[in-house]
Short mmCIF file of C-alpha atoms in Angstrom, two decimals:
data_model
loop_
_atom_site.label_atom_id
_atom_site.label_comp_id
_atom_site.label_asym_id
_atom_site.label_seq_id
_atom_site.Cartn_x
_atom_site.Cartn_y
_atom_site.Cartn_z
CA MET A 1 9.81 -13.25 14.48
CA VAL A 2 10.10 -16.85 13.31
CA ASP A 3 13.40 -17.74 11.62
CA ILE A 4 13.04 -18.16 7.89
CA PRO A 5 15.04 -20.43 5.60
CA LYS A 6 17.74 -19.21 3.25
CA PRO A 7 16.58 -18.10 -0.18
CA GLU A 8 17.72 -21.24 -1.94
CA GLU A 9 15.87 -23.37 0.56
CA LEU A 10 12.69 -21.26 0.30
CA ILE A 11 12.69 -21.58 -3.44
CA LYS A 12 12.58 -25.38 -3.10
CA LYS A 13 9.64 -25.12 -0.71
CA THR A 14 7.52 -23.23 -3.28
CA ASP A 15 7.48 -26.36 -5.47
CA THR A 16 4.67 -28.12 -3.55
CA PRO A 17 2.76 -31.20 -4.73
CA LEU A 18 -0.98 -31.11 -5.34
CA PRO A 19 -2.95 -31.83 -2.13
CA SER A 20 -4.46 -35.29 -1.78
CA LYS A 21 -7.70 -33.92 -0.35
CA ARG A 22 -10.26 -31.42 -1.62
CA TRP A 23 -9.57 -27.88 -0.45
CA GLU A 24 -12.66 -27.86 1.79
CA ASN A 25 -11.20 -30.73 3.81
CA ILE A 26 -7.76 -29.16 4.47
CA PRO A 27 -7.72 -27.08 7.71
CA ALA A 28 -5.94 -23.78 7.80
CA ASP A 29 -2.32 -23.95 8.99
CA LEU A 30 -2.19 -21.65 11.99
CA SER A 31 1.16 -22.73 13.35
CA PRO A 32 3.62 -20.02 14.49
CA GLY A 33 4.85 -17.86 11.58
CA LYS A 34 1.74 -18.61 9.57
CA PHE A 35 -0.54 -15.95 10.98
CA CYS A 36 -0.60 -12.24 11.83
CA TYR A 37 -0.98 -11.31 15.49
CA PRO A 38 -4.58 -10.42 16.43
CA THR A 39 -5.55 -6.86 17.41
CA LYS A 40 -4.96 -5.78 20.99
CA GLN A 41 -8.01 -5.16 23.05
CA LYS A 42 -7.11 -1.47 23.65
CA SER A 43 -7.14 -0.70 19.91
CA LEU A 44 -10.54 -2.31 19.41
CA GLU A 45 -11.95 -0.44 22.38
CA TYR A 46 -10.49 2.88 21.17
CA LEU A 47 -12.17 2.43 17.79
CA ASP A 48 -15.50 1.32 19.34
CA LEU A 49 -15.26 -2.06 17.58
CA PRO A 50 -16.38 -5.46 18.90
CA THR A 51 -13.78 -7.13 21.11
CA PRO A 52 -13.18 -10.87 21.72
CA GLY A 53 -13.22 -10.28 25.48
CA ARG A 54 -9.72 -11.57 26.12
CA GLU A 55 -6.25 -11.73 24.66
CA TRP A 56 -5.95 -14.71 22.28
CA SER A 57 -3.87 -16.30 19.61
CA PRO A 58 -4.92 -17.81 16.26
CA ALA A 59 -2.90 -20.90 17.31
CA ASP A 60 -5.46 -21.46 20.13
CA GLU A 61 -7.81 -24.38 19.68
CA GLU A 62 -10.78 -22.40 20.93
CA TRP A 63 -11.30 -18.82 19.66
CA PRO A 64 -13.19 -16.27 21.71
CA LEU A 65 -16.22 -15.95 19.45
CA PRO A 66 -19.41 -14.35 20.84
CA GLU A 67 -22.25 -16.75 21.54
CA ASN A 68 -24.32 -15.58 18.59
CA TRP A 69 -21.33 -15.20 16.22
CA GLN A 70 -23.05 -17.12 13.37
CA GLU A 71 -26.04 -14.79 13.52
CA ILE A 72 -23.76 -11.73 13.55
CA ILE A 73 -21.88 -12.96 10.48
CA HIS A 74 -25.12 -13.87 8.67
CA GLU A 75 -26.72 -10.53 9.31
CA GLY A 76 -23.52 -8.63 8.39
CA PHE A 77 -23.28 -10.64 5.16
CA LYS A 78 -26.93 -9.97 4.35
CA GLU A 79 -26.54 -6.22 4.99
CA ARG A 80 -23.51 -6.00 2.66
CA LEU A 81 -25.23 -7.98 -0.12
CA GLU A 82 -28.06 -5.44 -0.02
CA LYS A 83 -25.76 -2.44 0.27
CA TYR A 84 -23.12 -3.30 -2.30
CA ARG A 85 -24.41 -4.47 -5.65
CA SER A 86 -20.86 -5.43 -6.69
CA LEU A 87 -20.60 -7.96 -3.90
CA LYS A 88 -23.80 -9.72 -5.00
CA VAL A 89 -22.58 -9.76 -8.62
CA PHE A 90 -19.16 -11.12 -7.63
CA MET A 91 -20.75 -13.88 -5.57
CA ASP A 92 -22.94 -15.03 -8.46
CA ILE A 93 -20.99 -14.70 -11.69
CA CYS A 94 -17.72 -16.61 -11.14
CA VAL A 95 -17.48 -19.66 -13.39
CA ARG A 96 -14.28 -20.86 -11.79
CA CYS A 97 -12.40 -20.73 -15.13
CA GLY A 98 -9.06 -20.38 -13.37
CA ALA A 99 -7.82 -17.36 -15.34
CA CYS A 100 -6.79 -15.76 -12.07
CA ALA A 101 -5.25 -18.85 -10.50
CA ASP A 102 -1.58 -18.27 -11.31
CA LYS A 103 -1.72 -14.48 -11.17
CA CYS A 104 -1.57 -14.14 -7.40
CA HIS A 105 1.93 -13.58 -5.98
CA PHE A 106 0.97 -15.52 -2.82
CA PHE A 107 -0.08 -18.57 -4.83
CA ILE A 108 3.15 -18.37 -6.89
CA GLY A 109 5.20 -18.05 -3.73
CA THR A 110 3.36 -20.64 -1.54
CA GLY A 111 1.89 -23.15 -3.98
CA ASP A 112 -1.14 -23.26 -1.62
CA PRO A 113 -4.35 -23.78 -3.71
CA LYS A 114 -6.36 -21.63 -1.28
CA ASN A 115 -4.19 -18.70 -2.31
CA MET A 116 -5.61 -18.93 -5.81
CA PRO A 117 -7.93 -15.91 -6.00
CA VAL A 118 -10.78 -18.11 -7.24
CA VAL A 119 -10.48 -20.47 -4.23
CA ARG A 120 -9.87 -17.65 -1.76
CA ALA A 121 -13.17 -16.09 -2.95
CA GLU A 122 -14.79 -19.52 -2.72
CA LEU A 123 -14.14 -19.46 1.05
CA LEU A 124 -16.73 -16.68 1.22
CA ARG A 125 -18.84 -17.69 -1.74
CA SER A 126 -19.52 -21.16 -0.36
CA ILE A 127 -21.16 -19.58 2.72
CA TYR A 128 -23.09 -17.24 0.47
CA ARG A 129 -24.49 -20.23 -1.46
CA ASN A 130 -25.51 -22.02 1.73
CA ASP A 131 -27.20 -19.02 3.35
CA PHE A 132 -28.54 -16.95 0.46
CA THR A 133 -29.21 -19.13 -2.58
CA THR A 134 -32.00 -21.61 -3.17
CA ALA A 135 -29.75 -24.11 -4.88
CA GLY A 136 -27.34 -24.06 -1.96
CA LYS A 137 -30.05 -24.53 0.61
CA ILE A 138 -31.52 -27.53 -1.31
CA LEU A 139 -28.47 -29.22 -2.77
CA GLY A 140 -25.83 -28.29 -0.18
CA LYS A 141 -22.32 -29.52 -1.12
CA ILE A 142 -23.50 -30.46 -4.62
CA ALA A 143 -24.08 -26.74 -5.26
CA GLY A 144 -20.82 -25.76 -3.59
CA ALA A 145 -22.37 -24.67 -0.39
CA ARG A 146 -20.87 -25.00 3.11
CA LYS A 147 -22.14 -24.25 6.57
CA LEU A 148 -20.45 -21.58 8.63
CA THR A 149 -18.33 -23.34 11.29
CA PRO A 150 -15.41 -22.29 13.53
CA ALA A 151 -13.09 -24.06 11.01
CA VAL A 152 -14.44 -21.80 8.23
CA ILE A 153 -13.80 -18.72 10.42
CA LYS A 154 -10.18 -19.89 10.86
CA GLU A 155 -9.83 -20.28 7.09
CA TRP A 156 -11.13 -16.76 6.64
CA PHE A 157 -8.67 -15.34 9.11
CA SER A 158 -5.80 -17.25 7.57
CA TYR A 159 -6.40 -16.59 3.86
CA PHE A 160 -8.07 -13.24 3.78
CA TYR A 161 -4.93 -12.02 5.63
CA GLN A 162 -2.81 -13.63 2.93
CA CYS A 163 -4.33 -11.27 0.35
CA THR A 164 -2.81 -7.81 -0.16
CA GLU A 165 -5.86 -6.53 -2.10
CA CYS A 166 -3.47 -5.77 -4.97
CA ARG A 167 -6.08 -6.59 -7.61
CA ARG A 168 -3.73 -8.21 -10.06
CA CYS A 169 -6.15 -11.09 -10.38
CA SER A 170 -8.94 -8.73 -11.46
CA VAL A 171 -6.88 -7.63 -14.48
CA PHE A 172 -7.05 -11.12 -15.88
CA CYS A 173 -10.62 -12.05 -14.82
CA PRO A 174 -12.86 -12.22 -17.97
CA TYR A 175 -15.87 -11.16 -15.79
CA GLY A 176 -14.06 -8.35 -14.00
CA ILE A 177 -14.45 -9.85 -10.53
CA ASP A 178 -12.50 -7.84 -7.99
CA THR A 179 -11.23 -10.35 -5.48
CA ALA A 180 -9.80 -7.47 -3.39
CA GLU A 181 -13.35 -6.31 -2.70
CA ILE A 182 -14.29 -9.82 -1.66
CA THR A 183 -11.32 -9.75 0.75
CA MET A 184 -12.46 -6.40 2.09
CA MET A 185 -16.01 -7.77 2.72
CA ALA A 186 -14.57 -10.88 4.49
CA ARG A 187 -12.38 -8.68 6.73
CA GLU A 188 -15.40 -6.54 7.56
CA LEU A 189 -17.33 -9.66 8.62
CA LEU A 190 -14.42 -10.90 10.75
CA THR A 191 -14.22 -7.46 12.42
CA LEU A 192 -17.92 -7.76 13.41
CA VAL A 193 -16.97 -10.63 15.76
CA GLY A 194 -13.74 -9.03 17.00
CA LEU A 195 -11.28 -10.76 14.79
CA ASN A 196 -8.74 -8.44 13.10
CA ILE A 197 -4.98 -8.07 13.10
CA ASN A 198 -2.87 -5.68 15.16
CA TRP A 199 -0.82 -4.35 12.24
CA ILE A 200 -3.99 -2.86 10.87
CA LEU A 201 -6.05 -1.61 13.77
CA GLU A 202 -3.25 -0.28 15.95
CA PRO A 203 -2.25 2.15 13.16
CA ALA A 204 -5.87 3.05 12.68
CA ALA A 205 -6.30 3.77 16.40
CA ASN A 206 -3.10 5.77 16.42
CA CYS A 207 -4.48 7.81 13.49
CA PHE A 208 -7.53 8.75 15.54
CA ARG A 209 -5.40 9.59 18.56
CA THR A 210 -2.51 11.58 17.06
CA GLY A 211 -3.35 12.04 13.35
CA ASN A 212 -0.94 9.45 12.01
CA HIS A 213 -0.40 5.66 11.99
CA LEU A 214 2.70 5.70 14.11
CA GLY A 215 1.29 7.62 17.07
CA ILE A 216 3.72 10.49 16.60
CA GLN A 217 2.79 13.52 18.65
CA PRO A 218 2.52 17.00 17.03
CA HIS A 219 5.71 18.31 18.57
CA ALA A 220 7.61 15.22 17.55
CA PHE A 221 6.36 15.53 14.00
CA LYS A 222 7.66 19.11 13.79
CA GLU A 223 10.96 18.12 15.33
CA MET A 224 11.45 15.36 12.75
CA ILE A 225 10.83 17.77 9.87
CA ASP A 226 13.24 20.27 11.44
CA PHE A 227 15.87 17.53 11.71
CA TYR A 228 15.54 16.74 8.01
CA CYS A 229 15.91 20.46 7.28
CA ASP A 230 19.21 20.35 9.20
CA ASP A 231 20.40 17.47 7.02
CA ILE A 232 19.35 19.30 3.90
CA GLU A 233 21.29 22.37 4.98
CA GLU A 234 24.38 20.25 5.58
CA VAL A 235 24.13 18.74 2.09
CA THR A 236 23.10 21.85 0.12
CA GLY A 237 23.84 24.88 2.28
CA ILE A 238 20.14 25.84 1.88
CA ARG A 239 18.05 26.38 5.01
CA ILE A 240 14.40 25.38 4.66
CA ASP A 241 11.81 26.46 7.22
CA PRO A 242 8.43 24.92 6.42
CA SER A 243 5.30 26.14 8.16
CA PHE A 244 2.93 24.05 10.30
CA ASN A 245 -0.79 24.59 10.80
CA ARG A 246 -0.60 27.92 8.97
CA LYS A 247 -3.97 29.34 8.06
CA GLY A 248 -4.27 30.98 4.65
CA ALA A 249 -1.59 28.93 2.89
CA GLU A 250 -2.49 28.11 -0.68
CA ILE A 251 -1.81 24.36 -0.43
CA LEU A 252 -1.99 21.76 2.36
CA PHE A 253 0.64 19.10 1.86
CA ILE A 254 -0.08 15.66 3.35
CA THR A 255 2.15 12.63 3.06
CA PRO A 256 2.25 9.18 4.70
CA SER A 257 3.97 8.94 8.06
CA GLY A 258 6.55 6.52 6.68
CA ASP A 259 8.03 9.50 4.80
CA TYR A 260 9.02 11.28 7.98
CA PHE A 261 9.69 8.35 10.24
CA ALA A 262 11.23 5.38 8.41
CA ASP A 263 14.30 4.83 6.25
CA PRO A 264 14.28 5.17 3.24
CA GLY A 265 11.07 7.25 3.26
CA ILE A 266 12.79 10.13 5.13
CA TYR A 267 14.94 10.84 2.09
CA THR A 268 11.73 11.15 0.02
CA MET A 269 10.49 13.67 2.53
CA MET A 270 13.75 15.60 2.08
CA GLY A 271 13.17 15.57 -1.65
CA TYR A 272 9.69 17.08 -1.22
CA LEU A 273 11.08 19.85 1.00
CA LEU A 274 13.78 20.70 -1.52
CA LEU A 275 11.26 20.74 -4.40
CA PHE A 276 8.90 23.10 -2.61
CA GLU A 277 11.74 25.43 -1.69
CA HIS A 278 13.08 25.33 -5.24
CA ILE A 279 9.76 26.57 -6.72
CA GLY A 280 8.69 28.83 -3.85
CA LEU A 281 5.51 26.91 -3.12
CA ASP A 282 3.06 28.44 -0.67
CA TYR A 283 2.23 25.38 1.39
CA THR A 284 1.79 24.25 4.98
CA LEU A 285 2.02 20.97 6.84
CA SER A 286 -0.51 19.89 9.47
CA THR A 287 0.27 18.30 12.81
CA TYR A 288 -3.37 17.15 12.99
CA ALA A 289 -3.66 15.59 9.53
CA SER A 290 -0.10 14.24 9.52
CA GLU A 291 -1.03 11.06 7.74
CA GLY A 292 -2.16 10.46 4.19
CA GLY A 293 -2.36 6.66 4.39
CA ASN A 294 -5.65 4.97 5.20
CA PHE A 295 -5.66 1.64 6.99
CA GLY A 296 -9.46 1.71 6.90
CA LEU A 297 -9.10 0.28 3.41
CA PHE A 298 -8.09 -2.99 5.09
CA THR A 299 -10.85 -2.92 7.71
CA SER A 300 -14.19 -1.48 6.65
CA ALA A 301 -15.86 1.17 4.53
CA ASP A 302 -16.82 3.03 7.68
CA MET A 303 -13.20 3.19 8.79
CA VAL A 304 -12.10 4.37 5.31
CA LYS A 305 -14.55 7.24 5.61
CA ARG A 306 -13.53 8.22 9.13
CA LEU A 307 -9.82 8.24 8.39
CA ASN A 308 -10.20 10.10 5.08
CA ALA A 309 -12.29 12.82 6.61
CA LYS A 310 -9.47 14.26 8.78
CA MET A 311 -7.57 15.54 5.78
CA TYR A 312 -10.58 17.50 4.52
CA ILE A 313 -11.57 18.76 7.93
CA GLU A 314 -8.07 20.18 8.34
CA ALA A 315 -8.06 21.67 4.85
CA LYS A 316 -11.24 23.49 5.69
CA ARG A 317 -10.00 24.66 9.08
CA LEU A 318 -6.79 26.06 7.56
CA GLY A 319 -8.59 27.70 4.66
CA VAL A 320 -6.26 26.31 1.92
CA LYS A 321 -7.27 26.20 -1.71
CA TRP A 322 -6.47 22.52 -2.38
CA ILE A 323 -4.46 19.50 -1.14
CA LEU A 324 -1.25 18.12 -2.47
CA GLY A 325 -0.55 14.49 -1.52
CA GLY A 326 2.75 12.63 -1.24
CA GLU A 327 3.97 9.27 -2.53
CA CYS A 328 1.49 6.80 -1.04
CA GLY A 329 -0.54 3.82 -2.17
CA HIS A 330 -3.72 3.23 -0.16
CA MET A 331 -4.22 6.96 0.37
CA TRP A 332 -4.58 7.33 -3.38
CA ARG A 333 -6.86 4.36 -3.99
CA VAL A 334 -9.18 5.85 -1.42
CA ILE A 335 -9.00 9.32 -2.92
CA HIS A 336 -9.38 8.15 -6.49
CA GLN A 337 -12.02 5.42 -6.06
CA TYR A 338 -13.97 6.10 -2.83
CA MET A 339 -13.60 9.79 -1.82
CA ASP A 340 -16.56 11.13 -3.76
CA THR A 341 -18.90 8.40 -2.55
CA LEU A 342 -17.86 8.46 1.09
CA ASN A 343 -16.75 11.99 1.87
CA GLY A 344 -17.06 14.23 -1.17
CA PRO A 345 -17.30 16.20 -3.18
CA ALA A 346 -15.06 18.69 -1.42
CA ASP A 347 -16.97 21.75 -2.59
CA PHE A 348 -15.42 24.06 0.01
CA LEU A 349 -12.04 23.84 -1.80
CA GLU A 350 -10.97 25.10 -5.20
CA ALA A 351 -10.32 22.93 -8.22
CA PRO A 352 -6.51 22.51 -8.17
CA VAL A 353 -4.40 24.77 -10.37
CA SER A 354 -0.61 24.67 -10.22
CA PRO A 355 0.56 28.09 -9.00
CA ILE A 356 3.82 27.57 -10.93
CA THR A 357 2.62 26.42 -14.38
CA GLY A 358 -1.12 27.30 -14.41
CA THR A 359 -2.06 23.75 -15.22
CA LYS A 360 -5.58 22.77 -14.20
CA PHE A 361 -5.69 19.26 -12.74
CA GLU A 362 -9.07 18.29 -14.23
CA ASN A 363 -8.90 14.78 -12.69
CA ALA A 364 -8.95 16.36 -9.21
CA ALA A 365 -11.93 18.70 -9.88
CA SER A 366 -14.01 16.85 -7.30
CA THR A 367 -11.53 15.51 -4.76
CA LYS A 368 -9.43 18.70 -4.84
CA MET A 369 -6.32 16.61 -4.20
CA VAL A 370 -3.36 16.19 -6.53
CA HIS A 371 -0.72 13.46 -6.50
CA ILE A 372 2.79 14.72 -6.07
CA MET A 373 3.94 12.74 -9.19
CA GLU A 374 1.39 14.60 -11.35
CA PHE A 375 2.51 17.88 -9.84
CA THR A 376 6.23 17.25 -10.40
CA ALA A 377 5.85 15.80 -13.87
CA ASP A 378 3.94 18.97 -14.79
CA LEU A 379 6.73 21.17 -13.44
CA ILE A 380 9.34 19.27 -15.52
CA LYS A 381 7.20 19.37 -18.66
CA HIS A 382 6.99 23.18 -18.37
CA ASP A 383 10.74 23.44 -17.71
CA LYS A 384 10.29 24.96 -14.20
CA LEU A 385 13.04 22.93 -12.50
CA LYS A 386 16.83 23.22 -12.71
CA ILE A 387 17.95 19.61 -12.82
CA ASP A 388 21.33 17.83 -13.00
CA PRO A 389 20.58 14.15 -13.61
CA SER A 390 24.30 13.27 -13.50
CA ARG A 391 24.04 13.56 -9.71
CA ASN A 392 22.22 10.23 -9.84
CA ASP A 393 24.74 8.58 -12.21
CA ASN A 394 25.85 6.10 -9.55
CA LYS A 395 22.30 4.73 -9.57
CA VAL A 396 20.94 2.31 -12.20
CA VAL A 397 17.22 2.52 -11.60
CA THR A 398 14.12 0.42 -12.25
CA PHE A 399 10.59 1.31 -11.21
CA HIS A 400 8.07 -0.69 -9.21
CA ASP A 401 4.48 0.18 -10.02
CA GLY A 402 2.65 0.19 -6.67
CA CYS A 403 -0.57 -1.74 -6.85
CA ASN A 404 -2.81 1.20 -5.80
CA PRO A 405 -1.22 3.98 -7.83
CA SER A 406 -1.02 1.79 -10.95
CA ARG A 407 -4.15 -0.39 -10.96
CA GLY A 408 -6.06 1.81 -8.55
CA MET A 409 -5.63 5.19 -10.26
CA GLY A 410 -3.74 4.64 -13.53
CA LEU A 411 -0.64 6.57 -12.52
CA LEU A 412 1.76 4.91 -14.96
CA GLU A 413 3.53 7.47 -17.10
CA GLU A 414 4.16 10.33 -14.70
CA PRO A 415 6.66 8.54 -12.41
CA ARG A 416 8.59 7.17 -15.37
CA TYR A 417 8.71 10.66 -16.92
CA VAL A 418 10.10 12.13 -13.74
CA ILE A 419 12.65 9.36 -13.22
CA LYS A 420 13.97 9.64 -16.81
CA ASN A 421 14.46 13.37 -16.30
CA VAL A 422 16.38 13.13 -13.05
CA CYS A 423 18.34 9.94 -13.83
CA ASN A 424 20.41 8.87 -16.84
CA ASN A 425 20.22 5.12 -16.24
CA PHE A 426 16.70 3.63 -16.21
CA TYR A 427 15.56 0.12 -17.20
CA GLU A 428 12.10 -1.48 -17.15
CA MET A 429 11.41 -4.87 -15.69
CA PRO A 430 9.76 -7.45 -17.95
CA GLU A 431 6.52 -6.30 -19.51
CA ASN A 432 4.22 -8.74 -17.77
CA THR A 433 5.46 -7.59 -14.30
CA ILE A 434 4.86 -3.84 -14.61
CA ARG A 435 2.17 -1.18 -15.21
CA GLU A 436 -1.32 -2.75 -14.93
CA GLN A 437 0.22 -6.24 -14.55
CA THR A 438 2.61 -5.18 -11.79
CA PHE A 439 3.38 -7.64 -9.04
CA CYS A 440 2.72 -6.62 -5.44
CA CYS A 441 5.48 -6.06 -2.87
CA GLY A 442 3.93 -8.99 -0.95
CA SER A 443 3.32 -6.99 2.21
CA GLY A 444 0.50 -4.56 1.53
CA ALA A 445 -2.99 -4.34 3.02
CA GLY A 446 -1.63 -4.49 6.56
CA LEU A 447 0.62 -7.53 6.11
CA ASN A 448 3.89 -5.66 6.58
CA THR A 449 4.51 -7.31 9.94
CA GLU A 450 7.48 -9.38 11.06
CA GLU A 451 5.73 -12.43 12.51
CA ILE A 452 4.90 -13.56 8.98
CA MET A 453 8.28 -12.74 7.40
CA GLU A 454 8.60 -16.04 5.54
CA LEU A 455 5.13 -15.57 4.04
CA ARG A 456 6.12 -12.05 3.00
CA MET A 457 9.26 -13.31 1.32
CA ARG A 458 7.18 -15.95 -0.51
CA GLY A 459 4.60 -13.38 -1.59
CA GLY A 460 7.26 -10.94 -2.75
CA LEU A 461 9.14 -13.57 -4.81
CA PRO A 462 7.56 -12.65 -8.20
CA ARG A 463 8.51 -8.99 -7.74
CA ALA A 464 11.98 -9.85 -6.56
CA ASN A 465 12.46 -12.21 -9.47
CA ALA A 466 11.68 -9.38 -11.95
CA VAL A 467 14.12 -7.08 -10.14
CA LYS A 468 16.74 -9.79 -10.23
CA TYR A 469 16.32 -10.05 -13.98
CA VAL A 470 17.14 -6.39 -14.64
CA HIS A 471 19.88 -6.50 -11.97
CA ASP A 472 21.62 -9.36 -13.73
CA LYS A 473 21.04 -7.99 -17.24
CA PHE A 474 21.58 -4.24 -16.81
CA GLY A 475 23.26 -3.82 -13.44
CA VAL A 476 20.24 -2.26 -11.82
CA ASN A 477 21.12 -1.34 -8.24
CA LEU A 478 18.09 0.77 -7.16
CA LEU A 479 14.40 0.06 -7.12
CA ALA A 480 12.26 3.23 -7.16
CA CYS A 481 8.65 3.34 -5.93
CA ILE A 482 5.89 5.79 -5.07
CA CYS A 483 4.28 4.05 -2.12
CA ALA A 484 5.16 4.24 1.58
CA ILE A 485 4.31 0.61 2.20
CA ASP A 486 6.61 -0.32 -0.66
CA ARG A 487 9.41 1.80 0.83
CA ALA A 488 8.92 -0.11 4.08
CA SER A 489 8.45 -3.63 2.73
CA LEU A 490 10.75 -3.72 -0.33
CA PRO A 491 14.04 -3.21 1.55
CA PRO A 492 13.81 -6.53 3.45
CA LEU A 493 12.53 -8.22 0.30
CA MET A 494 15.53 -6.95 -1.71
CA ASN A 495 17.92 -7.81 1.15
CA TYR A 496 16.60 -11.35 1.08
CA TRP A 497 16.27 -12.06 -2.65
CA VAL A 498 18.42 -9.43 -4.45
CA PRO A 499 20.79 -7.98 -1.82
CA ASP A 500 22.68 -5.66 -4.26
CA VAL A 501 19.56 -3.60 -4.94
CA GLY A 502 18.43 -0.70 -2.71
CA VAL A 503 15.02 1.02 -2.51
CA THR A 504 14.13 4.68 -2.97
CA GLY A 505 11.21 6.98 -3.37
CA VAL A 506 11.13 8.92 -6.65
CA HIS A 507 11.38 12.33 -4.95
CA GLU A 508 14.60 11.34 -3.27
CA LEU A 509 16.03 11.15 -6.78
CA VAL A 510 14.35 14.50 -7.57
CA GLY A 511 16.00 16.04 -4.48
CA ASN A 512 19.41 14.79 -5.47
CA ALA A 513 19.09 16.23 -9.01
CA LEU A 514 17.67 19.64 -8.10
CA VAL A 515 20.11 22.54 -8.55
CA MET A 516 19.14 24.97 -5.80
CA ASP A 517 19.73 28.70 -6.05
CA GLY A 518 22.62 29.63 -3.71
CA GLU A 519 23.56 26.04 -2.90
CA ILE A 520 27.12 25.02 -1.94
CA GLU A 521 29.02 22.55 -4.05
CA ARG A 522 27.32 19.27 -3.42
CA THR A 523 29.59 16.32 -2.71
CA SER A 524 26.96 13.93 -1.31
CA ASP A 525 23.42 12.89 -2.01
CA LEU A 526 20.57 13.09 0.57
CA ARG A 527 21.84 9.91 2.25
CA PHE A 528 25.26 11.55 2.78
CA GLU A 529 26.68 9.08 0.27
CA PRO A 530 29.27 10.43 -2.28
CA LEU A 531 27.95 11.74 -5.58
CA ASN A 532 29.33 9.89 -8.51
CA ASP A 533 29.08 11.17 -12.10
CA GLU A 534 30.16 7.87 -13.60
CA THR A 535 27.85 5.09 -14.67
CA PRO A 536 28.50 2.04 -12.44
CA GLU A 537 30.08 -1.10 -13.78
CA GLY A 538 27.56 -3.76 -14.84
CA ASN A 539 25.37 -1.27 -16.74
CA LYS A 540 25.35 -3.41 -19.87
CA GLY A 541 22.50 -2.08 -21.95
CA GLU A 542 21.08 1.16 -23.30
CA ALA A 543 18.65 3.06 -21.13
CA ASP A 544 14.97 2.92 -22.06
CA GLU A 545 13.78 5.97 -23.95
#
């Protein structure tokens, strides 16, 4: 990992002057720390994807492109223009009004004009004009057309991996252009010639090999869950024994691997287990489909389909009625926006009905998969949980709307409803930084990798700035989120920009607040930190209603 400057120094570096040259004439900066490491050969081979033929670095002068790479890109572009009507529309209708320009967290954090969504899309659109429009073929540069050269490929690799596909820009586009889908298409084209990044395709390869992004074997997955049950027993006195691969269970529960492997996600996992024990849920975990996340979303539509399929194959094998999914981001964008087209409808499952409240989840009638936040909010609404919110009184909480749950599926009210019922101290960040206008964590879409840590800190600056506002004004000391990538990427972001603020999943807070039947007197939370029934100093305002 390249050393990064101190926060006060990095702030100064974001104030960059306008470039003296046109954007087309400025080569991509591929110096160390400015690019993600390329995919290892073994992952490409495992996934049956094109390989560059040798190990390489983006800092190399010569990249290992196949001899006919221009033809491969051209034919791949042509195929996608014919297949996806949205891509053709997005290529044609942009008027370069600039409404999106200052909405991208990477542009705000870097000041690089090519990180304006309109210019990032222009990297692809200029090739489209040259190869597929009459005006571009005749007028060339006058019509905004460019020829596909190795320098352009380097631009694509640099800037389409400086986009987290968060879709904030699309909220402000008067034509509804989804720059995230343009990024997805560009990444697909790069993959056709063997150019992808390791932080995306190694997790995807692991998912095919072991069922999860981290390559955790089935026995290790079970041992991890058992270990968390030991911790829960120490805190609460309650012994939980979840089942694995049990046929005939009513519900299959699938969560992202970050929830049972990485801090602080493991405490979210403990919260799930406590909740299910509390209500007596008939569920099982799968050691085959032990991953809800979908890194195919950052690679190709084909990879999305292949990775999403395993959850439904396992649900069918186990004979469950429906699927309950944990706190994740890209899992839910895939389920909400792509599942029916790619894999569904899941007619072999039943339309989800809560066995505790009888609520029919009409929004999941086709996918047969319910988000844990919808499920828990419904339980609270029907007064099915015994909750003591004072157990979280040492926490002053704000909420980060993950890009995919918020903009991708409209999950805005449920997490807030749950938080306000399990915590007494909750404050919203400024209005233009939350809900549909939320800022990204700066590390999504496969960019949560250490070699670009400075870029991540730059990209996460707008989110961190909003957290700092509520920290300074209300004494906020905890940032809650419902996305595994957020739980992995926000801790280093907070440590860098707002070091007094921790990160949690919402169901960790639920687990702290649940009053379990037969529990011992609880003196610590799920992190083994002392419970405190007093509001911390610095809580200067009144909690949001």
